[in-house]
Amino acid sequence: MPEFKILIVGAGLGGLSLAQSLSRAGIACEIFERDNAPFDRPQGYRLHLDGDAINAAREVLTPELWRLFEQTSQWTEPYTTILGTDLSVIKRLPTQDDLGDVWPATEASARHANVDRATLRQILLAGLENRIHFAKAIDRYESSDQGVTAHFSDGTSVTGDMLVGADGIRSTVRR
Ligand SMILES: Cc1cc2nc3c(=O)[nH]c(=O)nc-3n(C[C@H](O)[C@H](O)[C@H](O)COP(=O)(O)OP(=O)(O)OC[C@H]3O[C@@H](n4cnc5c(N)ncnc54)[C@H](O)[C@@H]3O)c2cc1C
């Protein structure tokens, strides 16, 4: 039986997370990214990740990459702290609803993380090097009996069984 192939457009956090997940499940995918290289443009500084995002990372990453994620994350306390002008603590507001008996929380109960965006992206890129095609901006796609064909602005095209638009907030695929 021919291999089922998923085309992912966009190598941002979403597209790369999906690619990691598919890769772990042994499902073929190829990623097409408009930028010329992984770190072609600055993409921000740090990201706050809540419990859902952390669980998603644990699910999609291999154990080795998850360990790297843990080691490169700053595990934050589960509350927002308001300091006075002399830096004394005025108030601590929980950032999760279900602290229950563990309030006031300890660092061990922290379920929020702060990560360097470029580092996270580097972790998500690991192992996918041969599946990512840079300088591939999708213009349009069309469906046929053979599957779905993505057409890129450089005049090339590729056909797969499914196309996922992970090309961000101004998605060409969605449009
Ligand atoms: C200032 C700022 C701060 C933020 N802080 C946080 C935070 O602390 N915590 C948090 O969880 N979220 C935060 N976010 C939101 C987070 O950045 C987004 O939710 C996340 O980046 C979305 O991932 P994505 O993969 O869907 O899209 P993106 O990360 O935007 O990736 C889309 C990718 O598609 C590529 N692309 C675009 N068009 C095409 C095309 N035509 N063909 C091929 N490729 C294309 C782009 O080059 C890009 O690489 C923040 C966002 C901003 C702007």
XYZ file of N, CA and C and ligand atoms in Angstrom:
578
model
N 0.844 -1.195 0.000
C 0.000 0.000 0.000
C 0.883 1.250 0.000
N 0.574 2.233 -0.869
C 1.417 3.441 -0.856
C 1.284 4.175 0.473
N 2.377 4.869 0.816
C 2.403 5.582 2.094
C 1.452 6.786 2.065
N 0.700 6.953 3.128
C -0.159 8.133 3.277
C 0.742 9.312 3.648
N 0.635 10.399 2.900
C 1.546 11.522 3.161
C 0.793 12.814 3.469
N 1.202 13.436 4.559
C 0.582 14.700 4.969
C 1.502 15.865 4.644
N 0.967 16.872 3.989
C 1.736 18.085 3.699
C 1.378 19.128 4.754
N 2.395 19.663 5.402
C 2.164 20.702 6.413
C 2.733 22.004 5.874
N 1.923 23.034 5.822
C 2.410 24.330 5.353
C 2.645 25.222 6.566
N 3.912 25.600 6.771
C 4.270 26.452 7.901
C 5.069 25.693 8.939
N 6.292 26.165 9.200
C 7.150 25.528 10.209
C 7.245 26.419 11.444
N 6.091 26.875 11.924
C 6.028 27.595 13.195
C 5.844 26.573 14.309
N 5.453 27.069 15.481
C 5.299 26.162 16.626
C 4.236 25.104 16.355
N 3.149 25.496 15.675
C 2.053 24.561 15.409
C 2.444 23.486 14.406
N 2.965 23.916 13.264
C 3.348 22.966 12.213
C 4.426 21.997 12.675
N 5.400 22.524 13.419
C 6.497 21.657 13.881
C 6.012 20.688 14.954
N 5.105 21.145 15.824
C 4.557 20.237 16.851
C 3.809 19.097 16.177
N 3.016 19.434 15.176
C 2.283 18.387 14.446
C 3.266 17.422 13.785
N 4.308 17.973 13.166
C 5.293 17.123 12.472
C 5.997 16.182 13.456
N 6.313 16.695 14.653
C 6.937 15.831 15.672
C 5.995 14.695 16.036
N 4.731 15.037 16.197
C 3.733 14.056 16.601
C 3.545 12.988 15.519
N 3.435 13.425 14.271
C 3.258 12.476 13.170
C 4.485 11.587 13.036
N 5.635 12.209 13.210
C 6.880 11.481 13.100
C 6.939 10.360 14.145
N 6.521 10.664 15.369
C 6.504 9.640 16.430
C 5.519 8.534 16.101
N 4.428 8.896 15.401
C 3.398 7.904 15.062
C 3.750 7.147 13.780
N 4.886 7.511 13.165
C 5.321 6.821 11.950
C 4.514 7.204 10.722
N 3.922 8.387 10.747
C 3.132 8.854 9.590
C 3.985 9.846 8.800
N 4.055 9.628 7.487
C 4.928 10.461 6.647
C 4.377 11.875 6.529
N 5.269 12.845 6.653
C 4.844 14.225 6.436
C 6.005 15.019 5.871
N 5.647 16.088 5.170
C 6.654 17.031 4.685
C 6.174 18.421 5.051
N 7.135 19.261 5.387
C 6.786 20.601 5.858
C 7.325 21.622 4.859
N 6.502 22.615 4.562
C 6.889 23.638 3.581
C 6.811 24.992 4.258
N 7.954 25.665 4.306
C 8.055 26.922 5.054
C 8.487 28.063 4.122
N 7.805 29.187 4.274
C 8.079 30.359 3.431
C 9.461 30.971 3.683
N 9.907 30.996 4.937
C 11.225 31.584 5.241
C 12.336 30.803 4.533
N 13.466 31.479 4.315
C 14.583 30.837 3.616
C 15.380 29.891 4.499
N 15.301 30.090 5.805
C 16.064 29.269 6.761
C 15.338 29.308 8.104
N 15.657 28.363 9.011
C 14.911 28.285 10.272
C 14.950 29.562 11.111
N 16.104 30.244 11.098
C 16.199 31.434 11.938
C 16.478 32.672 11.087
N 15.767 32.722 9.986
C 15.881 33.797 9.009
C 15.468 35.148 9.574
N 14.518 35.142 10.497
C 14.012 36.402 11.058
C 13.777 36.204 12.554
N 13.929 37.283 13.320
C 13.682 37.163 14.758
C 12.206 36.850 15.001
N 11.924 35.971 15.955
C 10.531 35.571 16.155
C 10.056 35.801 17.570
N 10.693 36.733 18.238
C 10.245 37.007 19.602
C 11.235 36.482 20.607
N 10.966 36.779 21.864
C 11.934 36.529 22.922
C 11.558 35.291 23.725
N 10.659 35.435 24.669
C 10.304 34.275 25.497
C 8.806 34.018 25.430
N 8.441 32.772 25.710
C 7.032 32.381 25.687
C 6.628 31.862 27.056
N 5.441 32.238 27.457
C 4.859 31.634 28.659
C 4.031 30.438 28.202
N 4.240 29.271 28.795
C 3.466 28.088 28.450
C 2.630 27.666 29.652
N 1.331 27.487 29.428
C 0.488 27.019 30.528
C 0.483 25.485 30.553
N -0.311 24.926 31.464
C -0.324 23.470 31.631
C -0.683 22.724 30.355
N -1.650 23.242 29.607
C -2.055 22.574 28.363
C -0.898 22.526 27.365
N -0.178 23.647 27.266
C 0.937 23.712 26.307
C 2.064 22.767 26.743
N 2.300 22.702 28.048
C 3.356 21.816 28.552
C 2.974 20.356 28.285
N 1.703 20.019 28.547
C 1.257 18.644 28.281
C 1.364 18.314 26.799
N 1.044 19.290 25.956
C 1.134 19.058 24.507
C 2.586 18.782 24.119
N 3.504 19.554 24.691
C 4.926 19.341 24.390
C 5.352 17.946 24.823
N 4.895 17.523 26.005
C 5.273 16.197 26.503
C 4.740 15.100 25.566
N 3.538 15.333 25.034
C 2.932 14.325 24.155
C 3.632 14.212 22.815
N 4.029 15.350 22.248
C 4.544 15.294 20.874
C 6.048 15.010 20.808
N 6.783 15.350 21.873
C 8.244 15.203 21.788
C 8.694 13.785 22.142
N 9.805 13.386 21.569
C 10.409 12.115 21.963
C 10.931 12.283 23.397
N 11.174 11.191 24.137
C 11.684 11.345 25.509
C 12.968 12.180 25.564
N 13.843 12.018 24.574
C 15.103 12.784 24.568
C 14.821 14.278 24.409
N 13.918 14.617 23.486
C 13.614 16.038 23.256
C 12.824 16.617 24.439
N 11.987 15.793 25.062
C 11.254 16.262 26.242
C 12.231 16.615 27.358
N 13.259 15.793 27.529
C 14.263 16.088 28.570
C 14.946 17.415 28.276
N 15.231 17.640 26.999
C 15.847 18.899 26.583
C 14.900 20.071 26.883
N 13.629 19.862 26.596
C 12.615 20.881 26.879
C 12.597 21.203 28.375
N 12.600 20.148 29.205
C 12.578 20.360 30.663
C 13.798 21.141 31.119
N 14.952 20.757 30.556
C 16.204 21.371 31.001
C 16.358 22.812 30.542
N 15.672 23.170 29.455
C 15.836 24.531 28.926
C 14.661 25.435 29.303
N 13.714 24.906 30.088
C 12.564 25.720 30.506
C 12.802 26.280 31.893
N 12.228 27.441 32.091
C 12.230 27.972 33.449
C 10.846 27.658 34.014
N 10.820 26.921 35.120
C 9.533 26.507 35.695
C 9.074 27.563 36.674
N 7.978 28.203 36.324
C 7.579 29.381 37.092
C 6.603 29.005 38.202
N 6.528 29.876 39.189
C 5.590 29.663 40.287
C 4.174 29.896 39.760
N 3.187 29.172 40.298
C 1.834 29.246 39.736
C 1.027 30.437 40.236
N 1.665 31.567 40.369
C 0.921 32.762 40.735
C 1.624 34.002 40.197
N 0.824 35.041 40.064
C 1.369 36.343 39.693
C 1.647 37.091 40.993
N 2.847 37.616 41.095
C 3.222 38.293 42.342
C 3.227 39.808 42.136
N 2.559 40.490 43.035
C 2.554 41.956 42.977
C 3.480 42.472 44.082
N 4.480 43.242 43.642
C 5.478 43.759 44.595
C 5.238 45.232 44.877
N 5.609 45.649 46.057
C 5.554 47.063 46.403
C 6.774 47.783 45.851
N 6.810 49.108 46.048
C 7.941 49.881 45.525
C 9.257 49.470 46.191
N 9.167 48.897 47.407
C 10.384 48.415 48.068
C 10.627 46.933 47.764
N 9.902 46.413 46.766
C 10.018 45.025 46.298
C 9.514 43.991 47.307
N 8.784 44.445 48.320
C 8.179 43.467 49.227
C 6.904 42.920 48.573
N 6.557 41.661 48.914
C 5.391 41.022 48.295
C 4.105 41.583 48.893
N 3.268 42.169 48.028
C 1.982 42.697 48.487
C 0.913 41.611 48.359
N 0.913 40.923 47.244
C -0.154 39.968 46.970
C 0.337 38.904 46.011
N -0.217 37.699 46.179
C 0.056 36.646 45.199
C -1.278 36.136 44.678
N -1.469 36.230 43.363
C -2.730 35.798 42.757
C -2.497 34.487 42.021
N -3.270 33.445 42.359
C -3.058 32.169 41.674
C -3.335 32.276 40.181
N -2.509 31.630 39.378
C -2.728 31.639 37.925
C -3.366 30.334 37.470
N -3.741 29.489 38.419
C -4.512 28.309 38.057
C -5.639 28.161 39.071
N -6.772 27.617 38.618
C -7.979 27.604 39.448
C -7.989 26.492 40.487
N -7.236 25.441 40.236
C -7.419 24.234 41.023
C -6.293 24.019 42.037
N -5.792 25.105 42.605
C -4.696 24.948 43.561
C -5.147 24.219 44.823
N -6.402 24.431 45.204
C -6.979 23.719 46.339
C -6.072 23.758 47.550
N -5.801 22.570 48.076
C -5.052 22.470 49.325
C -3.582 22.846 49.188
N -3.086 22.858 47.960
C -1.652 23.133 47.809
C -1.354 24.635 47.877
N -2.390 25.452 48.018
C -2.157 26.880 48.141
C -1.772 27.242 49.575
N -0.753 28.033 49.868
C 0.120 28.630 48.864
C 1.004 27.581 48.201
N 1.128 27.716 46.889
C 1.807 26.685 46.114
C 3.306 26.679 46.358
N 3.887 25.539 46.152
C 5.346 25.440 46.208
C 5.847 25.396 44.767
N 7.149 25.525 44.603
C 7.679 25.459 43.234
C 7.427 24.100 42.612
N 7.345 23.075 43.472
C 7.126 21.719 42.953
C 5.765 21.591 42.280
N 4.814 22.436 42.700
C 3.482 22.319 42.103
C 3.312 23.254 40.907
N 4.379 23.924 40.509
C 4.303 24.853 39.380
C 3.938 24.110 38.105
N 2.998 24.676 37.382
C 2.647 24.046 36.122
C 2.696 25.051 34.971
N 3.490 26.055 35.158
C 3.695 27.023 34.081
C 5.180 27.059 33.775
N 5.496 27.315 32.521
C 6.908 27.389 32.159
C 7.148 28.625 31.310
N 8.378 29.045 31.328
C 8.801 30.176 30.528
C 9.958 29.669 29.675
N 9.820 29.785 28.364
C 10.848 29.203 27.491
C 11.367 30.233 26.505
N 12.602 30.050 26.100
C 13.171 30.881 25.047
C 12.573 30.387 23.728
N 11.970 31.304 22.992
C 11.229 30.911 21.788
C 12.118 30.210 20.759
N 13.322 30.764 20.556
C 14.234 30.168 19.560
C 14.680 28.777 19.999
N 14.897 28.622 21.309
C 15.312 27.300 21.817
C 14.194 26.282 21.616
N 12.970 26.694 21.940
C 11.835 25.783 21.754
C 11.710 25.387 20.279
N 11.895 26.373 19.417
C 11.763 26.086 17.979
C 12.872 25.130 17.533
N 14.065 25.315 18.100
C 15.192 24.444 17.764
C 14.899 23.001 18.195
N 14.282 22.871 19.374
C 13.919 21.534 19.858
C 12.879 20.917 18.929
N 11.909 21.735 18.522
C 10.844 21.217 17.658
C 11.354 20.878 16.256
N 12.448 21.510 15.863
C 13.028 21.239 14.528
C 13.868 19.953 14.518
N 14.305 19.535 15.705
C 15.253 18.409 15.771
C 14.664 17.138 15.184
N 15.423 16.517 14.315
C 14.996 15.254 13.712
C 14.130 15.443 12.476
N 13.724 16.680 12.204
C 12.838 16.911 11.052
C 13.600 17.507 9.869
N 14.912 17.640 10.027
C 15.720 18.366 9.038
C 15.459 17.899 7.603
N 15.295 16.593 7.427
C 15.117 16.077 6.060
C 13.695 16.217 5.538
N 12.816 16.668 6.390
C 11.412 16.768 5.961
C 10.973 18.193 5.706
N 11.859 19.159 6.071
C 11.460 20.558 5.916
C 12.028 21.151 4.644
N 11.185 21.825 3.912
C 11.618 22.514 2.690
C 11.432 24.009 2.931
N 12.569 24.726 2.932
C 12.499 26.172 3.156
C 12.328 26.904 1.826
N 12.013 28.191 1.911
C 11.772 29.033 0.728
C 10.643 28.466 -0.125
N 9.626 27.935 0.547
C 8.457 27.384 -0.150
C 7.207 28.073 0.387
N 6.802 29.121 -0.312
C 5.588 29.841 0.102
C 4.419 29.311 -0.715
N 3.408 28.815 -0.035
C 2.255 28.292 -0.779
C 1.443 29.458 -1.344
N 0.987 29.275 -2.578
C 0.124 30.269 -3.227
C -1.318 29.810 -3.213
N -1.491 28.504 -3.508
C -2.839 27.939 -3.598
C -2.736 26.429 -3.550
N -3.869 25.770 -3.412
C -3.872 24.310 -3.488
C -5.120 23.866 -4.241
N -5.079 22.625 -4.728
C -6.281 22.071 -5.367
C -6.402 20.597 -5.027
N -7.628 20.137 -4.968
C -7.892 18.730 -4.650
C -8.259 17.977 -5.914
N -7.876 16.704 -5.958
C -8.242 15.853 -7.097
C -8.346 14.422 -6.588
N -8.595 13.494 -7.493
C -8.675 12.079 -7.090
C -7.330 11.588 -6.551
N -6.252 12.227 -6.970
C -4.905 11.816 -6.533
C -4.561 12.354 -5.146
N -5.342 13.260 -4.649
C -5.058 13.847 -3.335
C -5.158 15.355 -3.397
N -4.230 16.007 -2.748
C -4.247 17.468 -2.727
C -2.876 17.972 -3.180
N -2.909 18.952 -4.061
C -1.647 19.484 -4.604
C -1.450 20.916 -4.135
N -0.269 21.146 -3.532
C 0.082 22.499 -3.092
C 0.952 23.141 -4.168
N 0.618 24.368 -4.521
C 1.399 25.114 -5.518
C 2.154 26.233 -4.797
N 3.448 26.324 -5.093
C 4.286 27.304 -4.409
C 4.650 28.462 -5.341
N 5.065 29.568 -4.715
C 5.320 30.778 -5.505
C 6.536 30.634 -6.416
N 7.400 29.627 -6.177
C 8.550 29.420 -7.083
C 8.168 28.556 -8.288
N 6.889 28.263 -8.441
C 6.421 27.513 -9.614
C 6.391 26.005 -9.418
N 6.904 25.520 -8.283
C 6.899 24.075 -8.043
C 5.585 23.671 -7.363
N 5.333 22.365 -7.353
C 4.140 21.871 -6.663
C 4.429 20.491 -6.090
N 3.607 20.085 -5.153
C 3.778 18.761 -4.543
C 2.385 18.216 -4.200
N 2.251 16.888 -4.355
C 0.951 16.277 -4.084
C 1.050 15.342 -2.877
N 0.071 15.407 -2.024
C 0.004 14.516 -0.859
C -1.430 14.074 -0.651
N -1.668 13.378 0.465
C -3.026 12.895 0.734
C -3.837 13.879 1.563
N -3.124 14.708 2.312
C -3.822 15.682 3.162
C -2.939 16.920 3.289
N -3.578 18.078 3.335
C -2.826 19.325 3.485
C -3.256 19.996 4.785
N -2.280 20.380 5.593
C -2.593 21.078 6.850
C -2.057 22.500 6.754
N -2.920 23.452 6.948
C -2.501 24.849 6.943
C -2.043 25.237 8.340
N -0.723 25.322 8.526
C -0.173 25.772 9.817
C 0.620 27.039 9.538
N 0.080 27.853 8.623
C 0.824 29.022 8.156
C 0.378 30.301 8.853
N -0.002 30.158 10.110
C -0.141 31.333 10.968
C -1.441 32.092 10.825
N -1.438 33.249 11.464
C -2.675 34.008 11.636
C -3.221 34.559 10.308
N -2.312 34.801 9.351
C -2.784 35.273 8.032
C -2.682 34.147 7.006
N -3.141 32.986 7.391
C -3.000 31.769 6.597
C -3.493 31.901 5.152
N -2.593 31.630 4.224
C -2.964 31.579 2.810
C -3.831 30.348 2.555
N -3.494 29.247 3.222
C -4.259 28.003 3.024
C -5.719 28.230 3.411
N -5.929 28.838 4.556
C -7.310 29.063 5.012
C -8.035 29.990 4.037
N -7.343 31.001 3.546
C -7.971 31.940 2.632
C -8.360 31.232 1.331
C 4.180 39.295 20.775
C 3.617 37.890 20.933
C 3.787 37.238 22.146
C 3.261 35.941 22.327
N 3.449 35.313 23.526
C 2.970 34.059 23.697
C 3.187 33.354 24.930
O 3.809 33.858 25.860
N 2.702 32.086 25.042
C 2.030 31.485 24.013
O 1.606 30.324 24.160
N 1.803 32.134 22.846
C 2.243 33.393 22.669
N 2.033 34.039 21.486
C 1.260 33.350 20.443
C 2.131 32.364 19.692
O 3.245 33.048 19.151
C 1.300 31.762 18.565
O 0.147 31.163 19.120
C 2.077 30.701 17.817
O 3.259 31.232 17.273
C 1.199 30.186 16.696
O 1.918 29.146 16.052
P 1.606 28.776 14.553
O 2.521 27.659 14.195
O 0.145 28.570 14.387
O 1.936 30.086 13.709
P 3.336 30.822 13.499
O 4.228 30.639 14.664
O 2.979 32.208 13.055
O 3.995 30.032 12.282
C 3.468 30.120 10.965
C 4.591 29.737 10.015
O 4.031 29.677 8.683
C 4.923 30.323 7.789
N 4.120 30.806 6.640
C 3.308 31.872 6.593
N 2.736 31.985 5.375
C 3.214 30.959 4.634
C 3.002 30.527 3.270
N 2.189 31.192 2.439
N 3.645 29.417 2.838
C 4.489 28.721 3.675
N 4.732 29.090 4.975
C 4.100 30.199 5.438
C 5.534 31.459 8.603
O 6.764 31.889 8.029
C 5.727 30.757 9.968
O 6.962 30.119 10.073
C 2.540 35.314 21.274
C 2.396 35.991 20.051
C 2.921 37.256 19.869
C 2.741 37.958 18.544
